[in-house]
Amino acid sequence: MNLSNFSIKKPATTIMIIVAMIFLGVLGLSKMPIEMMPSTSEPMARITIEWNGATPEDVEKMITTKVEDILSNIDGITEYNSTSEVEKSEIDVSFDYGTDVEMKITLLQNEINQIMDDLPEDIEEPEIREQSTSGKPSIVMGLSGGSTMEMRTFANNSLEPLIERIDGVSQVMIRGGQEQEVLVDIDPEKLENYNLTIQNIIDILGESSVNMPGGTLKEGAKEFYIKIDGELTTSEEIGNVI
């Protein structure tokens, strides 16, 4: 007896079998574990560098950006996301599937050791650990309208501080846009007259444009981070130096 004949001759039994299959399917679905951000097998590592007394801006400029520069030259890295906060830089690095994370951590450590002279002298020893790939709930927002520089400035100065004050927000990362830059036009004749080179000018500007952490100040239960702001941000300030 084939299935068709069985279904025709015994419709009640057939209906009971179908209902039982539907019930078992619904029961199995209800017990299936569901995660908002499920784990994946993507190998990851986290680079953590601490710098006592430093502001997020100083950490970004003096540590995070320099470490990111070396990451772009390492094979097998699919992406990296950085967070610069008070006294700490964290960079999450993702690798190709199947990568030996321990070997990559050793490679990262060697690469960072080679740029230690370019990092602040009083930072803590860089720490690199294999990172869990369990995701965290996140929201991605986009901006449109105006120039890319205007949007980046608005995001940095207005939007980021506003979102950071919301309860439950652990970090805000801004990507894209164009940050303001100052073009320095050098006169070759004046360089020769003063017996200077372009590298001399670069060194002078670098030494004159430095933000330094000034430690912390405690007042009761509050703690304030002191920053010595010496960064050159306008063409007038640069002109006063050179």
XYZ file of C-alpha atoms in Angstrom:
242
model
C 0.000 0.000 0.000
C 1.497 3.300 -1.077
C 1.217 6.587 0.822
C -1.581 7.965 -1.344
C -3.816 4.929 -0.866
C -3.103 4.890 2.881
C -4.067 8.583 3.184
C -7.326 8.015 1.282
C -8.364 4.868 3.128
C -7.374 6.116 6.603
C -7.872 9.907 6.633
C -8.231 10.142 10.412
C -4.907 8.416 10.997
C -3.244 10.612 8.375
C -4.557 13.800 9.993
C -3.324 12.656 13.415
C 0.151 11.981 12.002
C 0.278 15.438 10.378
C -0.901 17.147 13.590
C 1.712 15.230 15.595
C 4.467 16.299 13.183
C 3.378 19.952 13.422
C 3.267 19.743 17.226
C 6.752 18.230 17.424
C 8.071 20.888 15.038
C 6.631 23.751 17.099
C 7.912 22.164 20.321
C 11.410 21.766 18.889
C 11.432 25.357 17.605
C 10.395 26.734 21.000
C 13.286 24.939 22.706
C 15.871 25.973 20.122
C 18.398 28.413 21.690
C 18.320 31.861 20.086
C 20.950 34.574 20.603
C 20.583 38.202 19.648
C 24.242 38.273 18.614
C 25.302 34.641 18.094
C 28.926 33.608 18.507
C 30.966 32.814 15.428
C 34.202 30.999 14.913
C 35.992 34.110 13.655
C 39.394 34.262 15.404
C 40.096 37.531 17.210
C 42.643 39.145 19.508
C 42.535 42.295 21.638
C 45.451 44.704 22.053
C 45.307 46.728 25.283
C 47.732 49.534 26.130
C 47.286 51.660 29.264
C 48.671 55.169 29.793
C 48.049 56.654 33.231
C 46.578 60.150 33.288
C 46.013 60.386 29.519
C 42.842 61.718 27.908
C 41.033 59.812 25.128
C 42.337 62.318 22.568
C 45.950 61.769 23.630
C 45.502 57.995 23.654
C 44.078 58.099 20.119
C 46.857 60.273 18.731
C 49.881 58.921 20.584
C 49.012 55.203 20.798
C 45.986 53.933 18.876
C 46.771 55.542 15.520
C 50.383 54.345 15.585
C 49.396 50.757 16.362
C 46.749 50.824 13.627
C 49.422 51.838 11.119
C 51.287 48.559 11.629
C 48.113 46.456 11.524
C 47.439 47.492 7.927
C 50.668 45.760 6.872
C 50.019 42.378 8.539
C 48.640 39.568 6.358
C 45.577 37.654 7.512
C 43.848 40.561 9.273
C 40.305 41.064 7.988
C 39.443 44.133 10.064
C 40.210 45.956 13.301
C 38.165 48.238 15.537
C 39.722 50.553 18.085
C 38.515 52.330 21.195
C 40.464 55.187 22.770
C 39.259 56.042 26.250
C 40.626 57.597 29.420
C 44.049 56.041 30.120
C 43.521 53.090 27.760
C 43.667 52.036 24.106
C 41.887 48.865 22.998
C 42.047 47.426 19.483
C 40.066 44.326 18.503
C 41.713 42.521 15.574
C 39.849 39.955 13.436
C 41.678 37.328 11.387
C 40.840 35.015 8.483
C 38.959 31.853 9.435
C 41.334 29.046 10.342
C 44.102 31.404 11.487
C 46.378 30.249 14.307
C 45.642 33.049 16.781
C 48.615 32.244 19.021
C 51.016 32.712 16.106
C 49.347 35.990 15.151
C 49.546 37.236 18.739
C 53.290 36.562 18.716
C 53.598 38.441 15.416
C 51.584 41.380 16.772
C 53.773 41.521 19.872
C 56.926 41.625 17.747
C 55.529 44.384 15.528
C 54.482 46.498 18.520
C 57.892 46.017 20.138
C 59.468 47.586 17.048
C 57.495 50.831 17.499
C 57.843 51.108 21.286
C 60.307 53.991 20.864
C 57.555 55.937 19.046
C 55.029 55.425 21.852
C 54.932 57.437 25.110
C 57.667 56.374 27.527
C 55.391 55.931 30.542
C 52.825 53.550 29.046
C 52.172 50.150 30.594
C 53.445 47.003 28.875
C 51.150 46.259 25.888
C 48.891 43.262 26.469
C 47.587 41.039 23.647
C 45.040 38.295 24.335
C 42.804 36.028 22.318
C 39.345 37.555 22.314
C 35.946 35.889 22.603
C 33.847 36.370 19.473
C 30.538 36.689 21.313
C 29.057 39.893 19.973
C 27.581 42.742 21.953
C 24.306 44.498 21.105
C 25.075 47.514 18.971
C 23.417 50.230 16.896
C 24.875 51.628 13.678
C 23.920 55.195 12.752
C 24.649 57.115 9.563
C 24.853 60.846 8.819
C 24.115 62.608 5.545
C 24.075 66.175 4.320
C 26.744 68.846 4.201
C 30.414 68.177 3.586
C 32.218 65.153 4.994
C 34.319 67.471 7.169
C 31.223 69.188 8.605
C 29.604 65.847 9.392
C 32.763 64.497 11.044
C 33.096 67.664 13.149
C 29.421 67.458 14.155
C 29.789 63.781 15.069
C 32.929 64.416 17.136
C 31.826 67.572 18.935
C 28.051 67.173 19.322
C 26.756 63.687 18.582
C 29.385 61.582 20.353
C 29.171 63.378 23.757
C 25.361 63.243 23.574
C 25.231 59.482 22.948
C 27.896 58.747 25.580
C 25.647 60.280 28.263
C 22.870 57.741 27.577
C 22.578 55.023 30.249
C 23.754 51.636 29.015
C 26.087 52.955 26.306
C 29.560 51.500 26.810
C 31.364 53.107 23.885
C 30.863 55.197 20.755
C 33.036 54.742 17.665
C 33.050 57.268 14.816
C 34.146 56.212 11.352
C 34.378 57.925 8.004
C 34.210 61.578 7.145
C 37.139 63.922 6.801
C 38.944 65.571 9.670
C 40.283 69.107 9.365
C 43.847 69.447 8.114
C 46.157 72.446 7.755
C 48.380 72.604 4.663
C 51.806 74.136 5.308
C 53.294 75.717 2.177
C 57.088 75.902 2.566
C 59.233 78.483 0.753
C 62.389 76.735 -0.593
C 64.370 80.006 -0.683
C 63.716 80.733 2.980
C 64.709 77.185 3.859
C 68.040 77.728 2.147
C 68.553 81.145 3.749
C 68.033 79.713 7.237
C 69.966 76.527 6.421
C 66.945 74.338 7.173
C 65.413 71.238 5.597
C 61.809 70.118 5.301
C 62.501 67.478 7.934
C 63.640 70.247 10.311
C 60.264 71.940 9.848
C 58.425 68.663 10.457
C 60.425 68.044 13.639
C 59.819 71.578 14.929
C 56.065 71.329 14.354
C 55.947 67.886 15.952
C 57.771 69.062 19.066
C 55.583 72.174 19.325
C 52.265 70.350 18.879
C 52.019 67.965 21.804
C 49.270 67.174 24.279
C 50.524 65.752 27.552
C 48.616 64.087 30.383
C 48.786 66.126 33.562
C 47.623 63.437 35.957
C 44.426 63.468 37.985
C 42.831 65.747 40.562
C 40.456 64.356 43.190
C 37.801 66.492 44.828
C 35.656 64.470 47.191
C 34.155 61.553 45.275
C 34.939 63.159 41.919
C 38.092 62.604 39.899
C 39.214 65.021 37.167
C 41.724 64.238 34.425
C 44.139 67.082 33.713
C 45.366 67.618 30.165
C 48.161 69.975 29.100
C 46.909 71.141 25.711
C 49.787 72.132 23.447
C 48.447 70.901 20.114
C 48.554 73.293 17.157
C 45.082 73.414 15.583
C 44.976 76.596 13.466
C 47.085 78.121 10.722
C 47.788 81.115 12.980
C 49.282 78.904 15.698
C 51.455 77.110 13.157
C 52.558 80.461 11.721
C 53.689 81.621 15.150
C 56.008 78.607 15.381
C 57.615 78.747 11.944
